[in-house]
mmCIF file of C-alpha atoms in Angstrom:
data_model
loop_
_atom_site.group_PDB
_atom_site.id
_atom_site.type_symbol
_atom_site.label_atom_id
_atom_site.label_comp_id
_atom_site.label_asym_id
_atom_site.label_seq_id
_atom_site.Cartn_x
_atom_site.Cartn_y
_atom_site.Cartn_z
ATOM 1 C CA UNK M 418 22.647 -20.420 -6.002
ATOM 2 C CA UNK M 419 18.780 -21.556 -5.976
ATOM 3 C CA UNK M 420 17.591 -23.058 -2.719
ATOM 4 C CA UNK M 421 15.745 -26.524 -3.559
ATOM 5 C CA UNK M 422 14.090 -28.747 -1.023
ATOM 6 C CA UNK M 423 16.092 -31.603 -1.490
ATOM 7 C CA UNK M 424 18.827 -29.788 -0.822
ATOM 8 C CA UNK M 425 17.329 -29.053 3.138
ATOM 9 C CA UNK M 426 18.380 -31.107 6.447
ATOM 10 C CA UNK M 427 16.314 -33.655 6.844
ATOM 11 C CA UNK M 428 14.157 -32.341 9.364
ATOM 12 C CA UNK M 429 12.917 -29.248 6.598
ATOM 13 C CA UNK M 430 9.284 -29.316 6.068
ATOM 14 C CA UNK M 431 8.509 -27.624 3.030
ATOM 15 C CA UNK M 432 6.186 -25.249 4.504
ATOM 16 C CA UNK M 433 5.836 -22.079 6.421
ATOM 17 C CA UNK M 434 3.551 -23.331 9.725
ATOM 18 C CA UNK M 435 4.258 -20.842 12.263
ATOM 19 C CA UNK M 436 3.501 -17.334 11.312
ATOM 20 C CA UNK M 437 3.712 -14.515 14.143
ATOM 21 C CA UNK M 438 1.605 -11.370 13.346
ATOM 22 C CA UNK M 439 2.071 -8.036 15.790
ATOM 23 C CA UNK M 440 -1.342 -6.278 15.239
ATOM 24 C CA UNK M 441 -3.720 -9.646 14.827
ATOM 25 C CA UNK M 442 -6.408 -7.285 16.418
ATOM 26 C CA UNK M 443 -6.033 -4.367 14.149
ATOM 27 C CA UNK M 444 -7.810 -3.062 10.610
ATOM 28 C CA UNK M 445 -5.679 -5.197 8.309
ATOM 29 C CA UNK M 446 -4.169 -7.617 11.224
ATOM 30 C CA UNK M 447 -7.123 -9.292 12.005
ATOM 31 C CA UNK M 448 -8.646 -10.218 8.011
ATOM 32 C CA UNK M 449 -5.015 -11.681 7.406
ATOM 33 C CA UNK M 450 -4.918 -13.603 10.599
ATOM 34 C CA UNK M 451 -8.552 -15.279 9.848
ATOM 35 C CA UNK M 452 -7.307 -15.685 6.561
ATOM 36 C CA UNK M 453 -4.549 -17.490 7.734
ATOM 37 C CA UNK M 454 -6.525 -19.396 10.224
ATOM 38 C CA UNK M 455 -9.034 -20.699 7.526
ATOM 39 C CA UNK M 456 -6.796 -22.631 5.399
ATOM 40 C CA UNK M 457 -5.771 -24.703 8.530
ATOM 41 C CA UNK M 458 -2.012 -25.015 7.710
ATOM 42 C CA UNK M 459 -0.837 -22.082 9.930
ATOM 43 C CA UNK M 460 0.034 -21.792 13.715
ATOM 44 C CA UNK M 461 -0.964 -17.903 14.286
ATOM 45 C CA UNK M 462 0.472 -16.197 17.386
ATOM 46 C CA UNK M 463 0.563 -12.678 17.909
ATOM 47 C CA UNK M 464 2.543 -10.363 20.036
ATOM 48 C CA UNK M 465 0.952 -8.454 22.706
ATOM 49 C CA UNK M 466 1.454 -5.910 25.314
ATOM 50 C CA UNK M 467 0.411 -7.685 28.930
ATOM 51 C CA UNK M 468 -2.054 -4.573 29.620
ATOM 52 C CA UNK M 469 -3.804 -4.840 26.440
ATOM 53 C CA UNK M 470 -7.133 -4.857 25.765
ATOM 54 C CA UNK M 471 -7.545 -6.154 22.403
ATOM 55 C CA UNK M 472 -9.382 -8.846 21.234
ATOM 56 C CA UNK M 473 -8.363 -11.162 18.468
ATOM 57 C CA UNK M 474 -9.532 -14.134 16.136
ATOM 58 C CA UNK M 475 -10.745 -16.772 17.759
ATOM 59 C CA UNK M 476 -7.878 -19.597 17.558
ATOM 60 C CA UNK M 477 -4.772 -17.154 17.067
ATOM 61 C CA UNK M 478 -2.149 -17.683 20.073
ATOM 62 C CA UNK M 479 -1.416 -15.002 22.509
ATOM 63 C CA UNK M 480 2.112 -13.979 23.344
ATOM 64 C CA UNK M 481 2.880 -11.225 26.268
ATOM 65 C CA UNK M 482 5.911 -8.810 25.134
ATOM 66 C CA UNK M 483 7.232 -5.633 26.847
ATOM 67 C CA UNK M 484 8.460 -3.402 23.660
ATOM 68 C CA UNK M 485 10.847 -1.996 26.082
ATOM 69 C CA UNK M 486 12.261 -5.068 26.492
ATOM 70 C CA UNK M 487 14.146 -7.107 23.674
ATOM 71 C CA UNK M 488 14.206 -10.359 24.947
ATOM 72 C CA UNK M 489 10.219 -10.936 25.571
ATOM 73 C CA UNK M 490 10.182 -9.911 22.085
ATOM 74 C CA UNK M 491 12.914 -12.674 20.762
ATOM 75 C CA UNK M 492 11.622 -15.762 23.331
ATOM 76 C CA UNK M 493 8.039 -14.759 21.686
ATOM 77 C CA UNK M 494 9.601 -15.048 18.088
ATOM 78 C CA UNK M 495 11.555 -17.794 18.796
ATOM 79 C CA UNK M 496 10.685 -21.132 16.269
ATOM 80 C CA UNK M 497 8.403 -18.833 14.177
ATOM 81 C CA UNK M 498 8.912 -19.074 10.504
ATOM 82 C CA UNK M 499 7.776 -15.920 9.326
ATOM 83 C CA UNK M 500 6.896 -12.765 10.687
ATOM 84 C CA UNK M 501 4.017 -10.244 9.932
ATOM 85 C CA UNK M 502 3.819 -6.705 11.121
ATOM 86 C CA UNK M 503 0.813 -4.411 10.587
ATOM 87 C CA UNK M 504 0.714 -0.990 12.900
ATOM 88 C CA UNK M 505 -0.891 1.856 13.536
ATOM 89 C CA UNK M 506 0.203 4.819 12.152
ATOM 90 C CA UNK M 507 0.201 6.547 15.964
ATOM 91 C CA UNK M 508 2.317 3.310 16.983
ATOM 92 C CA UNK M 509 5.885 4.737 18.490
ATOM 93 C CA UNK M 510 7.879 5.113 15.300
ATOM 94 C CA UNK M 511 10.823 2.754 16.447
ATOM 95 C CA UNK M 512 8.664 -0.393 17.022
ATOM 96 C CA UNK M 513 9.060 -1.374 13.803
ATOM 97 C CA UNK M 514 12.758 -1.688 14.167
ATOM 98 C CA UNK M 515 12.733 -3.016 17.141
ATOM 99 C CA UNK M 516 10.530 -5.567 16.123
ATOM 100 C CA UNK M 517 12.799 -6.461 13.099
ATOM 101 C CA UNK M 518 16.136 -6.729 15.335
ATOM 102 C CA UNK M 519 14.173 -9.120 17.528
ATOM 103 C CA UNK M 520 13.234 -11.337 14.710
ATOM 104 C CA UNK M 521 16.615 -11.546 13.663
ATOM 105 C CA UNK M 522 17.556 -12.622 16.921
ATOM 106 C CA UNK M 523 14.942 -15.208 17.325
ATOM 107 C CA UNK M 524 16.471 -16.924 14.014
ATOM 108 C CA UNK M 525 13.188 -15.574 11.427
ATOM 109 C CA UNK M 526 13.787 -15.913 8.061
ATOM 110 C CA UNK M 527 11.315 -14.204 6.442
ATOM 111 C CA UNK M 528 9.143 -10.839 7.523
ATOM 112 C CA UNK M 529 5.982 -9.096 6.210
ATOM 113 C CA UNK M 530 6.555 -5.315 7.207
ATOM 114 C CA UNK M 531 4.613 -2.722 7.879
ATOM 115 C CA UNK M 532 2.994 -1.223 4.439
ATOM 116 C CA UNK M 533 -0.135 -2.136 3.201
ATOM 117 C CA UNK M 534 -0.939 0.379 -0.049
ATOM 118 C CA UNK M 535 0.939 1.319 -3.538
ATOM 119 C CA UNK M 536 3.606 0.313 -6.171
ATOM 120 C CA UNK M 537 6.782 0.459 -3.696
ATOM 121 C CA UNK M 538 8.486 0.633 -7.507
ATOM 122 C CA UNK M 539 6.205 4.327 -7.639
ATOM 123 C CA UNK M 540 9.074 6.271 -5.987
ATOM 124 C CA UNK M 541 7.660 9.528 -7.125
ATOM 125 C CA UNK M 542 4.529 8.843 -4.980
ATOM 126 C CA UNK M 543 6.253 7.369 -2.440
ATOM 127 C CA UNK M 544 8.218 10.153 -1.575
ATOM 128 C CA UNK M 545 5.228 12.664 -2.183
ATOM 129 C CA UNK M 546 3.083 10.808 1.138
ATOM 130 C CA UNK M 547 6.378 10.420 2.692
ATOM 131 C CA UNK M 548 5.506 6.457 3.029
ATOM 132 C CA UNK M 549 8.044 5.211 0.149
ATOM 133 C CA UNK M 550 11.352 6.284 2.415
ATOM 134 C CA UNK M 551 9.922 4.706 5.757
ATOM 135 C CA UNK M 552 8.942 1.553 3.758
ATOM 136 C CA UNK M 553 11.884 1.246 2.017
ATOM 137 C CA UNK M 554 14.259 1.916 5.167
ATOM 138 C CA UNK M 555 12.360 -0.769 7.120
ATOM 139 C CA UNK M 556 13.100 -3.776 3.731
ATOM 140 C CA UNK M 557 16.531 -2.159 3.846
ATOM 141 C CA UNK M 558 17.058 -3.218 7.588
ATOM 142 C CA UNK M 559 15.443 -6.257 7.417
ATOM 143 C CA UNK M 560 17.908 -7.277 4.810
ATOM 144 C CA UNK M 561 20.882 -5.684 6.326
ATOM 145 C CA UNK M 562 20.037 -8.209 9.279
ATOM 146 C CA UNK M 563 20.279 -11.295 7.209
ATOM 147 C CA UNK M 564 17.114 -11.920 6.656
ATOM 148 C CA UNK M 565 14.248 -11.862 3.664
ATOM 149 C CA UNK M 566 11.057 -9.920 3.147
ATOM 150 C CA UNK M 567 7.123 -10.072 1.172
ATOM 151 C CA UNK M 568 5.435 -6.971 1.067
ATOM 152 C CA UNK M 569 1.972 -6.178 -0.370
ATOM 153 C CA UNK M 570 0.970 -3.547 -2.609
ATOM 154 C CA UNK M 571 -2.387 -3.305 -2.957
ATOM 155 C CA UNK M 572 -3.726 -0.054 -3.241
ATOM 156 C CA UNK M 573 -6.180 1.920 -1.188
ATOM 157 C CA UNK M 574 -8.161 -0.464 1.130
ATOM 158 C CA UNK M 575 -11.218 -0.147 -1.054
ATOM 159 C CA UNK M 576 -13.944 -0.890 2.374
ATOM 160 C CA UNK M 577 -11.774 1.067 4.788
ATOM 161 C CA UNK M 578 -10.918 4.200 2.635
ATOM 162 C CA UNK M 579 -14.706 4.167 1.546
ATOM 163 C CA UNK M 580 -16.165 4.151 5.364
ATOM 164 C CA UNK M 581 -13.201 6.609 6.413
ATOM 165 C CA UNK M 582 -14.343 9.684 6.125
ATOM 166 C CA UNK M 583 -14.373 12.981 4.098
ATOM 167 C CA UNK M 584 -10.133 12.720 4.095
ATOM 168 C CA UNK M 585 -10.121 9.320 2.485
ATOM 169 C CA UNK M 586 -12.557 8.802 -0.851
ATOM 170 C CA UNK M 587 -14.077 12.361 -0.062
ATOM 171 C CA UNK M 588 -17.497 10.333 1.382
ATOM 172 C CA UNK M 589 -19.134 11.488 4.490
ATOM 173 C CA UNK M 590 -22.200 9.399 5.122
ATOM 174 C CA UNK M 591 -23.336 10.568 8.034
ATOM 175 C CA UNK M 592 -23.582 14.591 6.310
ATOM 176 C CA UNK M 593 -24.732 12.403 2.943
ATOM 177 C CA UNK M 594 -21.841 14.848 1.629
ATOM 178 C CA UNK M 595 -19.156 13.766 -0.908
ATOM 179 C CA UNK M 596 -15.829 15.645 -2.193
ATOM 180 C CA UNK M 597 -14.488 14.759 -5.484
ATOM 181 C CA UNK M 598 -11.234 15.763 -6.614
ATOM 182 C CA UNK M 599 -11.261 17.412 -9.831
ATOM 183 C CA UNK M 600 -13.593 15.798 -12.171
ATOM 184 C CA UNK M 601 -13.872 12.757 -10.186
ATOM 185 C CA UNK M 602 -12.653 10.819 -13.153
ATOM 186 C CA UNK M 603 -8.447 9.459 -11.935
ATOM 187 C CA UNK M 604 -8.963 5.657 -11.726
ATOM 188 C CA UNK M 605 -6.547 4.102 -9.069
ATOM 189 C CA UNK M 606 -5.770 0.270 -7.782
ATOM 190 C CA UNK M 607 -7.563 -0.257 -4.687
ATOM 191 C CA UNK M 608 -7.874 -4.029 -2.774
ATOM 192 C CA UNK M 609 -10.703 -4.841 -0.155
ATOM 193 C CA UNK M 610 -9.611 -6.117 3.418
ATOM 194 C CA UNK M 611 -10.562 -9.003 2.805
ATOM 195 C CA UNK M 612 -9.034 -9.606 -0.880
ATOM 196 C CA UNK M 613 -5.915 -8.640 1.135
ATOM 197 C CA UNK M 614 -6.138 -11.068 3.517
ATOM 198 C CA UNK M 615 -6.537 -14.108 1.015
ATOM 199 C CA UNK M 616 -3.590 -13.012 -0.835
ATOM 200 C CA UNK M 617 -1.138 -13.163 2.060
ATOM 201 C CA UNK M 618 -2.854 -16.585 3.244
ATOM 202 C CA UNK M 619 -2.559 -17.820 -0.486
ATOM 203 C CA UNK M 620 1.563 -16.742 -0.584
ATOM 204 C CA UNK M 621 2.140 -18.296 2.907
ATOM 205 C CA UNK M 622 -0.032 -21.661 1.783
ATOM 206 C CA UNK M 623 2.571 -22.068 -1.340
ATOM 207 C CA UNK M 624 5.604 -24.392 -0.494
ATOM 208 C CA UNK M 625 8.771 -22.685 0.810
ATOM 209 C CA UNK M 626 10.812 -23.929 -1.862
ATOM 210 C CA UNK M 627 11.013 -25.877 -4.970
ATOM 211 C CA UNK M 628 11.531 -29.403 -4.619
ATOM 212 C CA UNK M 629 14.336 -29.772 -6.940
ATOM 213 C CA UNK M 630 15.612 -28.370 -10.734
ATOM 214 C CA UNK M 631 12.213 -29.560 -12.393
ATOM 215 C CA UNK M 632 10.151 -28.161 -9.900
ATOM 216 C CA UNK M 633 7.931 -25.236 -11.307
ATOM 217 C CA UNK M 634 5.528 -24.771 -9.119
ATOM 218 C CA UNK M 635 5.047 -21.413 -7.227
ATOM 219 C CA UNK M 636 6.643 -21.555 -3.928
ATOM 220 C CA UNK M 637 6.973 -18.890 -1.499
ATOM 221 C CA UNK M 638 10.543 -18.102 -2.409
ATOM 222 C CA UNK M 639 9.458 -16.683 -5.848
ATOM 223 C CA UNK M 640 8.436 -13.432 -3.746
ATOM 224 C CA UNK M 641 11.160 -13.083 -1.924
ATOM 225 C CA UNK M 642 12.579 -9.748 -1.204
ATOM 226 C CA UNK M 643 9.717 -8.292 -3.852
ATOM 227 C CA UNK M 644 5.961 -7.261 -3.993
ATOM 228 C CA UNK M 645 2.735 -9.080 -3.837
ATOM 229 C CA UNK M 646 0.290 -7.268 -6.621
ATOM 230 C CA UNK M 647 -3.042 -7.770 -6.181
ATOM 231 C CA UNK M 648 -6.095 -5.757 -6.472
ATOM 232 C CA UNK M 649 -9.961 -5.501 -6.146
ATOM 233 C CA UNK M 650 -11.161 -2.890 -8.606
ATOM 234 C CA UNK M 651 -9.807 0.111 -10.324
ATOM 235 C CA UNK M 652 -12.130 2.560 -9.601
ATOM 236 C CA UNK M 653 -12.620 6.580 -10.066
ATOM 237 C CA UNK M 654 -14.513 8.134 -7.201
ATOM 238 C CA UNK M 655 -17.582 8.891 -10.005
ATOM 239 C CA UNK M 656 -17.413 4.756 -10.005
ATOM 240 C CA UNK M 657 -17.691 4.565 -6.241
ATOM 241 C CA UNK M 658 -20.086 6.987 -5.875
ATOM 242 C CA UNK M 659 -22.350 5.146 -8.338
ATOM 243 C CA UNK M 660 -21.777 2.111 -6.838
ATOM 244 C CA UNK M 661 -22.633 3.856 -3.594
ATOM 245 C CA UNK M 662 -25.862 5.127 -4.941
ATOM 246 C CA UNK M 663 -26.885 1.902 -6.224
ATOM 247 C CA UNK M 664 -26.288 0.240 -2.795
ATOM 248 C CA UNK M 665 -28.513 2.972 -0.432
ATOM 249 C CA UNK M 666 -30.983 3.860 -3.014
ATOM 250 C CA UNK M 667 -30.143 7.196 -3.199
ATOM 251 C CA UNK M 668 -29.790 9.729 -6.079
ATOM 252 C CA UNK M 669 -27.670 13.252 -6.874
ATOM 253 C CA UNK M 670 -29.967 15.044 -5.765
ATOM 254 C CA UNK M 671 -29.906 13.650 -2.169
ATOM 255 C CA UNK M 672 -26.349 14.073 -1.728
ATOM 256 C CA UNK M 673 -24.227 17.682 -1.307
ATOM 257 C CA UNK M 674 -20.937 17.421 -3.550
ATOM 258 C CA UNK M 675 -18.090 19.879 -3.984
ATOM 259 C CA UNK M 676 -15.465 19.848 -6.132
ATOM 260 C CA UNK M 677 -11.586 20.402 -5.134
ATOM 261 C CA UNK M 678 -8.272 20.636 -7.198
ATOM 262 C CA UNK M 679 -6.367 17.523 -5.897
ATOM 263 C CA UNK M 680 -3.025 19.382 -6.047
ATOM 264 C CA UNK M 681 -4.175 22.029 -3.801
ATOM 265 C CA UNK M 682 -6.095 19.947 -1.445
ATOM 266 C CA UNK M 683 -2.702 18.005 -1.562
ATOM 267 C CA UNK M 684 -0.709 21.133 -0.629
ATOM 268 C CA UNK M 685 -3.331 21.928 2.388
ATOM 269 C CA UNK M 686 -3.016 18.404 3.351
ATOM 270 C CA UNK M 687 0.961 18.727 3.530
ATOM 271 C CA UNK M 688 1.100 22.071 5.686
ATOM 272 C CA UNK M 689 -1.312 21.051 7.969
ATOM 273 C CA UNK M 690 1.630 17.330 8.940
ATOM 274 C CA UNK M 691 4.432 20.192 8.555
ATOM 275 C CA UNK M 692 3.174 21.914 11.454
ATOM 276 C CA UNK M 693 2.429 18.789 13.247
ATOM 277 C CA UNK M 694 -1.304 18.308 12.540
ATOM 278 C CA UNK M 695 -1.845 14.762 11.253
ATOM 279 C CA UNK M 696 -5.062 14.727 10.462
ATOM 280 C CA UNK M 697 -3.555 16.587 7.448
ATOM 281 C CA UNK M 698 -2.059 13.348 6.476
ATOM 282 C CA UNK M 699 -4.822 11.069 4.908
ATOM 283 C CA UNK M 700 -6.337 14.542 3.005
ATOM 284 C CA UNK M 701 -2.774 14.645 1.458
ATOM 285 C CA UNK M 702 -2.214 10.828 0.566
ATOM 286 C CA UNK M 703 -5.049 10.605 -1.211
ATOM 287 C CA UNK M 704 -5.266 13.804 -2.902
ATOM 288 C CA UNK M 705 -1.953 12.577 -4.545
ATOM 289 C CA UNK M 706 -2.636 9.751 -5.494
ATOM 290 C CA UNK M 707 -6.023 10.853 -7.205
ATOM 291 C CA UNK M 708 -3.991 13.666 -9.596
ATOM 292 C CA UNK M 709 -5.456 13.725 -12.722
ATOM 293 C CA UNK M 710 -2.060 13.273 -14.751
ATOM 294 C CA UNK M 711 -0.879 10.250 -13.309
ATOM 295 C CA UNK M 712 -2.089 6.544 -12.977
ATOM 296 C CA UNK M 713 -1.830 4.318 -10.215
ATOM 297 C CA UNK M 714 -3.376 1.302 -12.082
ATOM 298 C CA UNK M 715 -1.705 -1.315 -10.667
ATOM 299 C CA UNK M 716 -3.578 -3.950 -13.177
ATOM 300 C CA UNK M 717 -0.691 -4.889 -15.363
ATOM 301 C CA UNK M 718 1.494 -6.053 -12.365
ATOM 302 C CA UNK M 719 -1.527 -7.697 -10.368
ATOM 303 C CA UNK M 720 -0.889 -11.643 -9.367
ATOM 304 C CA UNK M 721 -4.866 -12.169 -8.828
ATOM 305 C CA UNK M 722 -4.681 -14.939 -11.192
ATOM 306 C CA UNK M 723 -1.286 -16.295 -10.547
ATOM 307 C CA UNK M 724 -2.480 -16.635 -6.757
ATOM 308 C CA UNK M 725 -6.361 -17.850 -7.624
ATOM 309 C CA UNK M 726 -7.686 -15.100 -5.754
ATOM 310 C CA UNK M 727 -11.313 -14.535 -6.538
ATOM 311 C CA UNK M 728 -13.551 -11.352 -8.375
ATOM 312 C CA UNK M 729 -15.639 -9.369 -6.083
ATOM 313 C CA UNK M 730 -18.215 -7.330 -6.609
ATOM 314 C CA UNK M 731 -18.071 -3.923 -6.328
ATOM 315 C CA UNK M 732 -21.408 -2.834 -4.643
ATOM 316 C CA UNK M 733 -21.226 -6.419 -2.087
ATOM 317 C CA UNK M 734 -17.613 -4.030 -0.961
ATOM 318 C CA UNK M 735 -19.611 -0.780 -1.256
ATOM 319 C CA UNK M 736 -22.213 -2.416 1.331
ATOM 320 C CA UNK M 737 -19.003 -3.488 3.765
ATOM 321 C CA UNK M 738 -17.133 -0.356 3.480
ATOM 322 C CA UNK M 739 -20.471 1.547 4.355
ATOM 323 C CA UNK M 740 -21.760 -0.559 7.197
ATOM 324 C CA UNK M 741 -17.959 0.004 8.635
ATOM 325 C CA UNK M 742 -18.747 3.663 9.059
ATOM 326 C CA UNK M 743 -19.623 3.662 12.525
ATOM 327 C CA UNK M 744 -16.992 0.780 13.772
ATOM 328 C CA UNK M 745 -14.276 3.626 12.518
ATOM 329 C CA UNK M 746 -15.651 6.313 14.000
ATOM 330 C CA UNK M 747 -15.335 4.784 17.510
ATOM 331 C CA UNK M 748 -11.318 4.318 16.796
ATOM 332 C CA UNK M 749 -11.059 8.157 17.401
ATOM 333 C CA UNK M 750 -7.326 7.669 17.057
ATOM 334 C CA UNK M 751 -7.018 6.296 13.400
ATOM 335 C CA UNK M 752 -9.548 8.460 12.537
ATOM 336 C CA UNK M 753 -6.824 11.268 13.515
ATOM 337 C CA UNK M 754 -4.138 9.520 11.599
#
């Protein structure tokens, strides 16, 4: 049965105002936190270990927790309306489940689980990259505990992936080298970190429920237990390289270019992962997504217009990515993931 705001209790306010974030100092979490704060509609609280040295966006409230003491997590989440989980791949595997179970005990109705990537309906890609079954299990646990989820399907993070070294989009800016998968013409959907932040803020700034049966406006409830599909660009490696050359003022002759078969590169990365060398994970993930005989173009599903997201400049986003190189090189633990 549809739920309407008119049928709620007298103290019900038809808005998501209190949001908790795990990882508000991280790559994607900081962009989401900043975008939420920018709306002026949300109080953002981050969960943080007491001994953490993480820095958070100005305006974010900090709740200290002990991840080995569920009571501290439940206490931090009490009164929150939605929990956003953003975690690095290096986080302990049981952390997500601990957070979700605590959220259920704290009475939180909605969770945005960890997993800001490709199409959740692309089962084969999810299986081949090992990300799909984990993300599905996370969503299933949320439902099993009586809550509802919203997840972001955005493709690769454009600026982050461009800056992330040879294992991602193939660029090594220090060496001025590029590894191209096959012929470099396979296109894939990507989203900038800023666009992802804007999309989450847009969805969480909607009314929670329709006012009544005559209210046809877009509400948060329309996205429950579904993916929010967005994109910034649908590009090939050759498209990216053209943009990089424009931004850096370089030509082909100034770059060392090698070609690799995407399927062989995927198998090589997978073999590394299977023996515990997680340096192969990014290699496997990106090579698999650039297979020449598959499409990872999310344009048909993208809800940019619905969410009134802005069009972006590829070259400006490329510059942001290049400027991000040095910062990512300082995060050795992320680069190894």
